[in-house]
Amino acid sequence: MRKASWIRSPHCSGRLGGDIGAARGDGKSMTKKTIRTMEELAREIDVSRPTLSRYFHDPSSVRERTRAKIETRLATVDYVPNFFAVNLNRKRTRLIGVVIPHLNDIFQTNLINSVEFAAGQSDYKIIVQNSHNDPQREVAAVETLRSMNADGILISPLGQASDTAMLRRAEAQLPVMLIDSRAAEGAGGFDFVGNDNGQSIGLLVDYLVRSGHDPVFLPMPPVNMSALERTEAFRAAMARHGQVGEVLETGGNGYDWNFEAYGKDVMSAFFAAGRYTRATVLCASDRIAMGALKAAHDFGLFPRGKIGDFRIAGHDNDVLTRFLHPGLTTVEQDVPRIAREAVEILLRRIESPRKKGEAPVSRSIPARLVLRESA
Amino acid sequence: MRKASWIRSPHCSGRLGGDIGAARGDGKSMTKKTIRTMEELAREIDVSRPTLSRYFHDPSSVRERTRAKIETRLATVDYVPNFFAVNLNRKRTRLIGVVIPHLNDIFQTNLINSVEFAAGQSDYKIIVQNSHNDPQREVAAVETLRSMNADGILISPLGQASDTAMLRRAEAQLPVMLIDSRAAEGAGGFDFVGNDNGQSIGLLVDYLVRSGHDPVFLPMPPVNMSALERTEAFRAAMARHGQVGEVLETGGNGYDWNFEAYGKDVMSAFFAAGRYTRATVLCASDRIAMGALKAAHDFGLFPRGKIGDFRIAGHDNDVLTRFLHPGLTTVEQDVPRIAREAVEILLRRIESPRKKGEAPVSRSIPARLVLRESA
């Protein structure tokens, strides 16, 4: 059976998709006849139902003249095949399921866009599910994608909160791969591509230490394993400088993914107590830094609009970060590469599943330092 | 046929969904046997295949004892039914398709979340497609949702760029409803729920006029009909004050949905030429205001961190707006209500399609003024 699904987007490459797209794209009138079923379509085109079916599974399997006839007439009608019927007995749906933990997050949306682009390069579509930082909804998201016969799943998991057994059961059916954040300690065995937090936090610590006061670390709420990794990376980097890194005590559990509110509230409380107003605060993400910046402005830590003793840095270089004031020093995650390599590995697993005992792939992608005014 | 799909999320209400969910939720081990087909499942549960099928379509259609047996044993296996098989001949998939124009947009993600929540209240799932501000991809998005037999579609359309004929053809198959932004002039005939731009811009203009200089308007790039509506609403509101409203000439076409970059670049160019540095700039969205604020900071328009002669206001009260500095005066769109009413109308249309000649519903939801320091 031909692997390429012919229901793909008109703008995609690929013979048939392209033809349908071109026909539809210019169809600015309502004159096209709407066709509902394959039977109707076969009658309309004047070919047999089996021939039409063969054509859709593999256009080269019908005679050249028949194909030309089908394609010419297809362009004159409005027919959208039933995805369920087409995919019911297919080996491949050419769908990649993507599970993310929080949608109101410009890093996650950028990741989704990058995964969609990378998948599209191989003529795959994505279906996104939001786990809403809820272990039960994470289970439901994976089950929905399994029920839709996604060919594989990319998940940014909740870490210690995830039902890892569920992920393993899913993996018995289809490749399940982690992106952006890892599974909990001891829940190894999954392929992974994400940022190299050791390297990226190291870059920031090295820069901050050599350019001013030693930084303190404002950690992420413990929403996933990246949160823990970045804190450990900070401690390790400070240790390389012969220092014990100070990690701020935030009690940040209640904020979940509301990072801006967390950054603002936590730092406002410190500033109100006169603490850290002349510190260098390394934030575990730009979104946290956005909230901390707001607190710093509220407390007048940038006299005359300039940077004073208070310095701040972030992590990610989100698409909004360059619009913060003062400009935020940060590290940029290589999101396009993370997405590209994740899709590449997943597609390989779809073609040939990991063998028993074969070690999972684990790729940590380096980030680059972005210097702006804030530190 | 029973309408509720039993593949819904475990956390949803509903007898069977709940049972499965409870069983899966506590299944932290790998010990559950994985079942792939209905045949296997029937054997495992020790009922006939037709009985099992009847049970899934309507649990009350099998004998009480059989039902108990099925439910007890279902809880002990790992079985995810095939979405395609379940929905192939169903009248309802309980899927609502959602098409948005741009995902790296905190207003859009908030809208998606609100629609997902509203749909979930009626036990519907959503599938989101991103049209990437591209008319061809908008066509493809709608076709994908049609092919998946979505019960209805909520689309935030590209306006004048949209292939309206395509939307009409889709509407011949399933309810298609506009959310957030309207179809182009003359392309009426679709149900619509969105913000009342006349009211919301009016609130801002009235407030700005009575509290200081008359505002000038920084319009959105012409990505959709809301962009045009807000500009017209500004002119109308100024006219009520006996003024000809000044709309900034921006040449903003190339920016598409990159509103922050647009706001920053446009205002930087004006400020560099010494223009509008003492103006009151009403921005057509908070995202534009974020960019304009950045430009204002870069040009030192907030001396000593205070507001000077330059005033600025936004529109939307996005989830990030309260973290901007200075705090941005804006209007808050009632996104939960927009989503709730849109889903409500769409579900009504799904049950009973609009009759020929019946006027479409058009609901404009009022916004509320949010005063902060920026104006």
PDB file of N, CA, C and O in Angstrom, chain A residues 10 24 27-30 36 78 81-84 104 109-110 116 125 132 140 143-144 146-149 165 168-169 172 260 294 297 320 324-325, chain B residues 10 24 27-30 36 78 81-84 104 109-110 116 125 132 140 143-144 146-149 165 168-169 172 260 294 297 320 324-325:
ATOM      1  N   PRO A  10      -3.494  20.622   0.465  1.00  0.00           N
ATOM      2  CA  PRO A  10      -3.264  20.986  -0.925  1.00  0.00           C
ATOM      3  C   PRO A  10      -1.919  21.655  -1.145  1.00  0.00           C
ATOM      4  O   PRO A  10      -1.369  21.552  -2.233  1.00  0.00           O
ATOM      5  N   ARG A  24      -8.907  23.271  -6.085  1.00  0.00           N
ATOM      6  CA  ARG A  24      -9.719  23.904  -5.053  1.00  0.00           C
ATOM      7  C   ARG A  24      -9.345  25.364  -4.855  1.00  0.00           C
ATOM      8  O   ARG A  24     -10.170  26.201  -4.639  1.00  0.00           O
ATOM      9  N   GLY A  27     -11.044  27.709  -6.981  1.00  0.00           N
ATOM     10  CA  GLY A  27     -12.491  27.513  -7.070  1.00  0.00           C
ATOM     11  C   GLY A  27     -13.246  28.537  -6.245  1.00  0.00           C
ATOM     12  O   GLY A  27     -13.796  28.231  -5.216  1.00  0.00           O
ATOM     13  N   LYS A  28     -13.265  29.740  -6.719  1.00  0.00           N
ATOM     14  CA  LYS A  28     -13.868  30.807  -5.927  1.00  0.00           C
ATOM     15  C   LYS A  28     -15.383  30.857  -6.103  1.00  0.00           C
ATOM     16  O   LYS A  28     -16.040  31.739  -5.617  1.00  0.00           O
ATOM     17  N   SER A  29     -15.931  29.948  -6.836  1.00  0.00           N
ATOM     18  CA  SER A  29     -17.382  29.961  -7.003  1.00  0.00           C
ATOM     19  C   SER A  29     -18.011  28.817  -6.220  1.00  0.00           C
ATOM     20  O   SER A  29     -17.341  27.952  -5.703  1.00  0.00           O
ATOM     21  N   MET A  30     -19.315  28.840  -6.137  1.00  0.00           N
ATOM     22  CA  MET A  30     -20.034  27.782  -5.444  1.00  0.00           C
ATOM     23  C   MET A  30     -20.491  26.711  -6.428  1.00  0.00           C
ATOM     24  O   MET A  30     -21.268  25.837  -6.075  1.00  0.00           O
ATOM     25  N   ARG A  36     -20.554  13.282  -1.720  1.00  0.00           N
ATOM     26  CA  ARG A  36     -20.405  12.807  -0.344  1.00  0.00           C
ATOM     27  C   ARG A  36     -19.714  11.457  -0.217  1.00  0.00           C
ATOM     28  O   ARG A  36     -19.017  11.201   0.735  1.00  0.00           O
ATOM     29  N   ASP A  78     -16.532  18.982  -5.596  1.00  0.00           N
ATOM     30  CA  ASP A  78     -16.136  19.223  -4.216  1.00  0.00           C
ATOM     31  C   ASP A  78     -16.281  17.912  -3.458  1.00  0.00           C
ATOM     32  O   ASP A  78     -17.379  17.511  -3.101  1.00  0.00           O
ATOM     33  N   PRO A  81     -12.559  13.211   1.068  1.00  0.00           N
ATOM     34  CA  PRO A  81     -12.699  11.810   1.474  1.00  0.00           C
ATOM     35  C   PRO A  81     -12.812  11.691   2.987  1.00  0.00           C
ATOM     36  O   PRO A  81     -12.351  12.559   3.725  1.00  0.00           O
ATOM     37  N   ASN A  82     -13.409  10.641   3.431  1.00  0.00           N
ATOM     38  CA  ASN A  82     -13.561  10.389   4.855  1.00  0.00           C
ATOM     39  C   ASN A  82     -12.252   9.852   5.426  1.00  0.00           C
ATOM     40  O   ASN A  82     -11.783   8.777   5.083  1.00  0.00           O
ATOM     41  N   PHE A  83     -11.691  10.662   6.315  1.00  0.00           N
ATOM     42  CA  PHE A  83     -10.416  10.328   6.929  1.00  0.00           C
ATOM     43  C   PHE A  83     -10.466   8.962   7.606  1.00  0.00           C
ATOM     44  O   PHE A  83      -9.524   8.181   7.544  1.00  0.00           O
ATOM     45  N   PHE A  84     -11.592   8.690   8.246  1.00  0.00           N
ATOM     46  CA  PHE A  84     -11.717   7.430   8.983  1.00  0.00           C
ATOM     47  C   PHE A  84     -11.739   6.238   8.042  1.00  0.00           C
ATOM     48  O   PHE A  84     -11.087   5.235   8.272  1.00  0.00           O
ATOM     49  N   ASN A 104      -0.962  28.304  26.833  1.00  0.00           N
ATOM     50  CA  ASN A 104      -0.716  29.752  26.960  1.00  0.00           C
ATOM     51  C   ASN A 104       0.751  29.979  27.277  1.00  0.00           C
ATOM     52  O   ASN A 104       1.102  30.529  28.329  1.00  0.00           O
ATOM     53  N   THR A 109       4.088  27.063  22.039  1.00  0.00           N
ATOM     54  CA  THR A 109       3.479  27.275  20.725  1.00  0.00           C
ATOM     55  C   THR A 109       4.556  27.317  19.641  1.00  0.00           C
ATOM     56  O   THR A 109       4.355  26.818  18.543  1.00  0.00           O
ATOM     57  N   ASN A 110       5.697  27.881  19.996  1.00  0.00           N
ATOM     58  CA  ASN A 110       6.811  27.907  19.049  1.00  0.00           C
ATOM     59  C   ASN A 110       7.304  26.482  18.769  1.00  0.00           C
ATOM     60  O   ASN A 110       7.599  26.122  17.630  1.00  0.00           O
ATOM     61  N   GLU A 116       5.376  21.043  13.692  1.00  0.00           N
ATOM     62  CA  GLU A 116       4.476  20.978  12.540  1.00  0.00           C
ATOM     63  C   GLU A 116       5.265  21.169  11.243  1.00  0.00           C
ATOM     64  O   GLU A 116       5.052  20.458  10.254  1.00  0.00           O
ATOM     65  N   LYS A 125       1.151  15.154   9.176  1.00  0.00           N
ATOM     66  CA  LYS A 125       0.406  16.177   9.908  1.00  0.00           C
ATOM     67  C   LYS A 125       0.582  15.936  11.395  1.00  0.00           C
ATOM     68  O   LYS A 125       0.917  14.825  11.818  1.00  0.00           O
ATOM     69  N   HIS A 132      -2.814  20.067  29.976  1.00  0.00           N
ATOM     70  CA  HIS A 132      -3.209  21.018  31.014  1.00  0.00           C
ATOM     71  C   HIS A 132      -2.547  20.697  32.354  1.00  0.00           C
ATOM     72  O   HIS A 132      -3.177  20.849  33.406  1.00  0.00           O
ATOM     73  N   ALA A 140      -5.349  10.783  29.143  1.00  0.00           N
ATOM     74  CA  ALA A 140      -6.421  10.901  28.150  1.00  0.00           C
ATOM     75  C   ALA A 140      -5.876  11.355  26.804  1.00  0.00           C
ATOM     76  O   ALA A 140      -6.310  10.875  25.750  1.00  0.00           O
ATOM     77  N   GLU A 143      -4.214   8.497  25.091  1.00  0.00           N
ATOM     78  CA  GLU A 143      -5.213   7.526  24.622  1.00  0.00           C
ATOM     79  C   GLU A 143      -5.955   8.029  23.394  1.00  0.00           C
ATOM     80  O   GLU A 143      -6.245   7.256  22.484  1.00  0.00           O
ATOM     81  N   THR A 144      -6.267   9.314  23.375  1.00  0.00           N
ATOM     82  CA  THR A 144      -6.915   9.881  22.192  1.00  0.00           C
ATOM     83  C   THR A 144      -6.028   9.692  20.971  1.00  0.00           C
ATOM     84  O   THR A 144      -6.490   9.271  19.903  1.00  0.00           O
ATOM     85  N   ARG A 146      -3.658   7.475  20.560  1.00  0.00           N
ATOM     86  CA  ARG A 146      -3.616   6.043  20.224  1.00  0.00           C
ATOM     87  C   ARG A 146      -4.876   5.647  19.481  1.00  0.00           C
ATOM     88  O   ARG A 146      -4.832   4.913  18.489  1.00  0.00           O
ATOM     89  N   SER A 147      -6.020   6.138  19.969  1.00  0.00           N
ATOM     90  CA  SER A 147      -7.288   5.752  19.336  1.00  0.00           C
ATOM     91  C   SER A 147      -7.360   6.266  17.909  1.00  0.00           C
ATOM     92  O   SER A 147      -8.027   5.691  17.063  1.00  0.00           O
ATOM     93  N   MET A 148      -6.663   7.371  17.644  1.00  0.00           N
ATOM     94  CA  MET A 148      -6.657   7.919  16.288  1.00  0.00           C
ATOM     95  C   MET A 148      -5.595   7.265  15.422  1.00  0.00           C
ATOM     96  O   MET A 148      -5.350   7.718  14.303  1.00  0.00           O
ATOM     97  N   ASN A 149      -4.965   6.256  15.948  1.00  0.00           N
ATOM     98  CA  ASN A 149      -3.916   5.557  15.211  1.00  0.00           C
ATOM     99  C   ASN A 149      -2.809   6.484  14.739  1.00  0.00           C
ATOM    100  O   ASN A 149      -2.294   6.339  13.627  1.00  0.00           O
ATOM    101  N   ALA A 165       3.807   4.274  33.540  1.00  0.00           N
ATOM    102  CA  ALA A 165       3.348   2.951  33.091  1.00  0.00           C
ATOM    103  C   ALA A 165       2.448   3.103  31.877  1.00  0.00           C
ATOM    104  O   ALA A 165       2.510   2.311  30.924  1.00  0.00           O
ATOM    105  N   ARG A 168       4.532   3.624  28.878  1.00  0.00           N
ATOM    106  CA  ARG A 168       5.132   2.356  28.432  1.00  0.00           C
ATOM    107  C   ARG A 168       4.127   1.486  27.697  1.00  0.00           C
ATOM    108  O   ARG A 168       4.457   0.847  26.705  1.00  0.00           O
ATOM    109  N   ARG A 169       2.905   1.457  28.217  1.00  0.00           N
ATOM    110  CA  ARG A 169       1.881   0.679  27.510  1.00  0.00           C
ATOM    111  C   ARG A 169       1.646   1.251  26.124  1.00  0.00           C
ATOM    112  O   ARG A 169       1.504   0.522  25.148  1.00  0.00           O
ATOM    113  N   ALA A 172       4.148   0.227  23.680  1.00  0.00           N
ATOM    114  CA  ALA A 172       4.003  -1.131  23.146  1.00  0.00           C
ATOM    115  C   ALA A 172       3.217  -1.099  21.836  1.00  0.00           C
ATOM    116  O   ALA A 172       3.301  -2.022  21.029  1.00  0.00           O
ATOM    117  N   GLU A 260       4.775  33.802  34.719  1.00  0.00           N
ATOM    118  CA  GLU A 260       4.913  35.247  34.888  1.00  0.00           C
ATOM    119  C   GLU A 260       4.400  35.662  36.265  1.00  0.00           C
ATOM    120  O   GLU A 260       5.037  36.455  36.974  1.00  0.00           O
ATOM    121  N   LYS A 294       8.743  42.748  35.919  1.00  0.00           N
ATOM    122  CA  LYS A 294       7.610  43.585  36.315  1.00  0.00           C
ATOM    123  C   LYS A 294       7.756  43.987  37.781  1.00  0.00           C
ATOM    124  O   LYS A 294       7.576  45.162  38.138  1.00  0.00           O
ATOM    125  N   HIS A 297      10.466  46.627  38.159  1.00  0.00           N
ATOM    126  CA  HIS A 297       9.978  47.951  37.769  1.00  0.00           C
ATOM    127  C   HIS A 297       9.109  48.537  38.885  1.00  0.00           C
ATOM    128  O   HIS A 297       9.261  49.690  39.265  1.00  0.00           O
ATOM    129  N   LEU A 320       8.831  36.408  22.313  1.00  0.00           N
ATOM    130  CA  LEU A 320       8.473  37.723  22.856  1.00  0.00           C
ATOM    131  C   LEU A 320       9.608  38.389  23.611  1.00  0.00           C
ATOM    132  O   LEU A 320       9.527  39.577  23.956  1.00  0.00           O
ATOM    133  N   LEU A 324      10.889  42.728  25.703  1.00  0.00           N
ATOM    134  CA  LEU A 324      10.916  43.093  27.120  1.00  0.00           C
ATOM    135  C   LEU A 324      11.838  44.299  27.321  1.00  0.00           C
ATOM    136  O   LEU A 324      12.767  44.537  26.558  1.00  0.00           O
ATOM    137  N   HIS A 325      11.546  45.057  28.384  1.00  0.00           N
ATOM    138  CA  HIS A 325      12.397  46.182  28.744  1.00  0.00           C
ATOM    139  C   HIS A 325      12.782  46.053  30.208  1.00  0.00           C
ATOM    140  O   HIS A 325      11.895  45.880  31.027  1.00  0.00           O
TER     141      HIS A 325
ATOM    142  N   PRO B  10     -10.908  10.017  30.101  1.00  0.00           N
ATOM    143  CA  PRO B  10     -11.256   9.384  31.361  1.00  0.00           C
ATOM    144  C   PRO B  10     -11.758  10.373  32.410  1.00  0.00           C
ATOM    145  O   PRO B  10     -12.549  10.025  33.271  1.00  0.00           O
ATOM    146  N   ARG B  24      -7.877   3.004  34.507  1.00  0.00           N
ATOM    147  CA  ARG B  24      -6.576   3.335  33.939  1.00  0.00           C
ATOM    148  C   ARG B  24      -5.763   4.196  34.879  1.00  0.00           C
ATOM    149  O   ARG B  24      -4.577   4.053  35.010  1.00  0.00           O
ATOM    150  N   GLY B  27      -3.732   2.464  37.245  1.00  0.00           N
ATOM    151  CA  GLY B  27      -2.926   1.374  36.699  1.00  0.00           C
ATOM    152  C   GLY B  27      -1.470   1.754  36.562  1.00  0.00           C
ATOM    153  O   GLY B  27      -0.986   1.971  35.468  1.00  0.00           O
ATOM    154  N   LYS B  28      -0.778   1.879  37.626  1.00  0.00           N
ATOM    155  CA  LYS B  28       0.601   2.348  37.579  1.00  0.00           C
ATOM    156  C   LYS B  28       1.573   1.227  37.229  1.00  0.00           C
ATOM    157  O   LYS B  28       2.771   1.406  37.252  1.00  0.00           O
ATOM    158  N   SER B  29       1.062   0.059  36.959  1.00  0.00           N
ATOM    159  CA  SER B  29       1.960  -1.034  36.613  1.00  0.00           C
ATOM    160  C   SER B  29       1.857  -1.341  35.122  1.00  0.00           C
ATOM    161  O   SER B  29       0.998  -0.842  34.423  1.00  0.00           O
ATOM    162  N   MET B  30       2.756  -2.178  34.660  1.00  0.00           N
ATOM    163  CA  MET B  30       2.736  -2.592  33.260  1.00  0.00           C
ATOM    164  C   MET B  30       1.968  -3.895  33.090  1.00  0.00           C
ATOM    165  O   MET B  30       1.975  -4.489  32.027  1.00  0.00           O
ATOM    166  N   ARG B  36      -5.590  -5.442  21.188  1.00  0.00           N
ATOM    167  CA  ARG B  36      -5.544  -4.598  19.997  1.00  0.00           C
ATOM    168  C   ARG B  36      -6.868  -4.499  19.241  1.00  0.00           C
ATOM    169  O   ARG B  36      -7.171  -3.489  18.652  1.00  0.00           O
ATOM    170  N   ASP B  78      -5.625  -3.291  28.889  1.00  0.00           N
ATOM    171  CA  ASP B  78      -5.263  -2.037  28.240  1.00  0.00           C
ATOM    172  C   ASP B  78      -5.808  -2.079  26.820  1.00  0.00           C
ATOM    173  O   ASP B  78      -5.231  -2.731  25.957  1.00  0.00           O
ATOM    174  N   PRO B  81      -9.928   1.764  21.901  1.00  0.00           N
ATOM    175  CA  PRO B  81     -10.655   1.460  20.668  1.00  0.00           C
ATOM    176  C   PRO B  81     -10.160   2.330  19.518  1.00  0.00           C
ATOM    177  O   PRO B  81      -9.647   3.418  19.735  1.00  0.00           O
ATOM    178  N   ASN B  82     -10.312   1.856  18.333  1.00  0.00           N
ATOM    179  CA  ASN B  82      -9.911   2.595  17.146  1.00  0.00           C
ATOM    180  C   ASN B  82     -10.946   3.679  16.833  1.00  0.00           C
ATOM    181  O   ASN B  82     -12.100   3.405  16.532  1.00  0.00           O
ATOM    182  N   PHE B  83     -10.461   4.903  16.935  1.00  0.00           N
ATOM    183  CA  PHE B  83     -11.315   6.058  16.717  1.00  0.00           C
ATOM    184  C   PHE B  83     -11.996   5.990  15.353  1.00  0.00           C
ATOM    185  O   PHE B  83     -13.156   6.337  15.200  1.00  0.00           O
ATOM    186  N   PHE B  84     -11.248   5.546  14.366  1.00  0.00           N
ATOM    187  CA  PHE B  84     -11.769   5.507  13.005  1.00  0.00           C
ATOM    188  C   PHE B  84     -12.892   4.490  12.886  1.00  0.00           C
ATOM    189  O   PHE B  84     -13.927   4.757  12.299  1.00  0.00           O
ATOM    190  N   ASN B 104       1.393  31.489  17.694  1.00  0.00           N
ATOM    191  CA  ASN B 104       2.269  32.230  18.623  1.00  0.00           C
ATOM    192  C   ASN B 104       1.582  33.523  19.028  1.00  0.00           C
ATOM    193  O   ASN B 104       2.076  34.616  18.786  1.00  0.00           O
ATOM    194  N   THR B 109      -4.309  31.448  21.865  1.00  0.00           N
ATOM    195  CA  THR B 109      -4.209  30.250  22.713  1.00  0.00           C
ATOM    196  C   THR B 109      -5.235  30.304  23.837  1.00  0.00           C
ATOM    197  O   THR B 109      -5.804  29.284  24.219  1.00  0.00           O
ATOM    198  N   ASN B 110      -5.475  31.509  24.331  1.00  0.00           N
ATOM    199  CA  ASN B 110      -6.486  31.665  25.371  1.00  0.00           C
ATOM    200  C   ASN B 110      -7.879  31.334  24.810  1.00  0.00           C
ATOM    201  O   ASN B 110      -8.694  30.676  25.466  1.00  0.00           O
ATOM    202  N   GLU B 116     -12.029  24.897  24.178  1.00  0.00           N
ATOM    203  CA  GLU B 116     -11.870  23.507  24.636  1.00  0.00           C
ATOM    204  C   GLU B 116     -12.675  23.277  25.911  1.00  0.00           C
ATOM    205  O   GLU B 116     -13.345  22.257  26.058  1.00  0.00           O
ATOM    206  N   LYS B 125     -14.797  17.094  22.106  1.00  0.00           N
ATOM    207  CA  LYS B 125     -13.374  17.402  22.020  1.00  0.00           C
ATOM    208  C   LYS B 125     -13.156  18.399  20.897  1.00  0.00           C
ATOM    209  O   LYS B 125     -13.996  18.533  20.009  1.00  0.00           O
ATOM    210  N   HIS B 132      -2.008  29.446   9.624  1.00  0.00           N
ATOM    211  CA  HIS B 132      -0.751  30.169   9.389  1.00  0.00           C
ATOM    212  C   HIS B 132      -0.963  31.380   8.474  1.00  0.00           C
ATOM    213  O   HIS B 132      -0.107  31.681   7.638  1.00  0.00           O
ATOM    214  N   ALA B 140      -6.996  24.033   3.376  1.00  0.00           N
ATOM    215  CA  ALA B 140      -6.547  22.695   3.784  1.00  0.00           C
ATOM    216  C   ALA B 140      -7.033  22.352   5.191  1.00  0.00           C
ATOM    217  O   ALA B 140      -7.434  21.220   5.462  1.00  0.00           O
ATOM    218  N   GLU B 143     -10.632  21.420   5.079  1.00  0.00           N
ATOM    219  CA  GLU B 143     -10.805  20.104   4.442  1.00  0.00           C
ATOM    220  C   GLU B 143     -10.372  18.977   5.372  1.00  0.00           C
ATOM    221  O   GLU B 143     -11.010  17.925   5.421  1.00  0.00           O
ATOM    222  N   THR B 144      -9.299  19.192   6.107  1.00  0.00           N
ATOM    223  CA  THR B 144      -8.877  18.176   7.071  1.00  0.00           C
ATOM    224  C   THR B 144      -9.985  17.924   8.085  1.00  0.00           C
ATOM    225  O   THR B 144     -10.316  16.782   8.399  1.00  0.00           O
ATOM    226  N   ARG B 146     -13.184  18.524   7.729  1.00  0.00           N
ATOM    227  CA  ARG B 146     -14.304  17.848   7.058  1.00  0.00           C
ATOM    228  C   ARG B 146     -13.996  16.365   6.900  1.00  0.00           C
ATOM    229  O   ARG B 146     -14.849  15.508   7.119  1.00  0.00           O
ATOM    230  N   SER B 147     -12.758  16.080   6.506  1.00  0.00           N
ATOM    231  CA  SER B 147     -12.399  14.676   6.271  1.00  0.00           C
ATOM    232  C   SER B 147     -12.471  13.876   7.561  1.00  0.00           C
ATOM    233  O   SER B 147     -12.704  12.676   7.543  1.00  0.00           O
ATOM    234  N   MET B 148     -12.255  14.549   8.690  1.00  0.00           N
ATOM    235  CA  MET B 148     -12.325  13.860   9.976  1.00  0.00           C
ATOM    236  C   MET B 148     -13.749  13.808  10.503  1.00  0.00           C
ATOM    237  O   MET B 148     -13.979  13.397  11.634  1.00  0.00           O
ATOM    238  N   ASN B 149     -14.695  14.252   9.679  1.00  0.00           N
ATOM    239  CA  ASN B 149     -16.095  14.253  10.088  1.00  0.00           C
ATOM    240  C   ASN B 149     -16.336  15.011  11.381  1.00  0.00           C
ATOM    241  O   ASN B 149     -17.127  14.588  12.230  1.00  0.00           O
ATOM    242  N   ALA B 165     -15.957  30.911  -0.844  1.00  0.00           N
ATOM    243  CA  ALA B 165     -16.707  29.857  -1.531  1.00  0.00           C
ATOM    244  C   ALA B 165     -16.425  28.503  -0.884  1.00  0.00           C
ATOM    245  O   ALA B 165     -17.319  27.673  -0.718  1.00  0.00           O
ATOM    246  N   ARG B 168     -18.416  28.180   2.204  1.00  0.00           N
ATOM    247  CA  ARG B 168     -19.817  27.880   1.892  1.00  0.00           C
ATOM    248  C   ARG B 168     -19.998  26.417   1.514  1.00  0.00           C
ATOM    249  O   ARG B 168     -20.976  25.789   1.891  1.00  0.00           O
ATOM    250  N   ARG B 169     -19.051  25.904   0.736  1.00  0.00           N
ATOM    251  CA  ARG B 169     -19.149  24.483   0.373  1.00  0.00           C
ATOM    252  C   ARG B 169     -19.067  23.622   1.623  1.00  0.00           C
ATOM    253  O   ARG B 169     -19.803  22.658   1.782  1.00  0.00           O
ATOM    254  N   ALA B 172     -22.196  23.412   3.481  1.00  0.00           N
ATOM    255  CA  ALA B 172     -23.211  22.517   2.920  1.00  0.00           C
ATOM    256  C   ALA B 172     -23.122  21.143   3.588  1.00  0.00           C
ATOM    257  O   ALA B 172     -24.068  20.377   3.598  1.00  0.00           O
ATOM    258  N   GLU B 260       4.044  42.365  17.665  1.00  0.00           N
ATOM    259  CA  GLU B 260       4.995  43.070  18.526  1.00  0.00           C
ATOM    260  C   GLU B 260       6.074  43.741  17.679  1.00  0.00           C
ATOM    261  O   GLU B 260       6.433  44.895  17.905  1.00  0.00           O
ATOM    262  N   LYS B 294       7.976  48.908  23.918  1.00  0.00           N
ATOM    263  CA  LYS B 294       9.421  48.674  23.814  1.00  0.00           C
ATOM    264  C   LYS B 294      10.082  49.859  23.113  1.00  0.00           C
ATOM    265  O   LYS B 294      11.120  50.366  23.560  1.00  0.00           O
ATOM    266  N   HIS B 297      10.235  52.850  25.438  1.00  0.00           N
ATOM    267  CA  HIS B 297      11.347  52.717  26.390  1.00  0.00           C
ATOM    268  C   HIS B 297      12.671  53.033  25.709  1.00  0.00           C
ATOM    269  O   HIS B 297      13.498  53.782  26.243  1.00  0.00           O
ATOM    270  N   LEU B 320      -0.899  38.042  29.258  1.00  0.00           N
ATOM    271  CA  LEU B 320       0.422  38.590  29.607  1.00  0.00           C
ATOM    272  C   LEU B 320       0.392  40.091  29.878  1.00  0.00           C
ATOM    273  O   LEU B 320       1.372  40.646  30.386  1.00  0.00           O
ATOM    274  N   LEU B 324       3.205  43.782  31.647  1.00  0.00           N
ATOM    275  CA  LEU B 324       3.907  44.836  30.919  1.00  0.00           C
ATOM    276  C   LEU B 324       4.203  46.002  31.863  1.00  0.00           C
ATOM    277  O   LEU B 324       3.508  46.220  32.853  1.00  0.00           O
ATOM    278  N   HIS B 325       5.266  46.750  31.500  1.00  0.00           N
ATOM    279  CA  HIS B 325       5.599  47.945  32.264  1.00  0.00           C
ATOM    280  C   HIS B 325       5.748  49.113  31.316  1.00  0.00           C
ATOM    281  O   HIS B 325       6.472  48.997  30.335  1.00  0.00           O
TER     282      HIS B 325
END
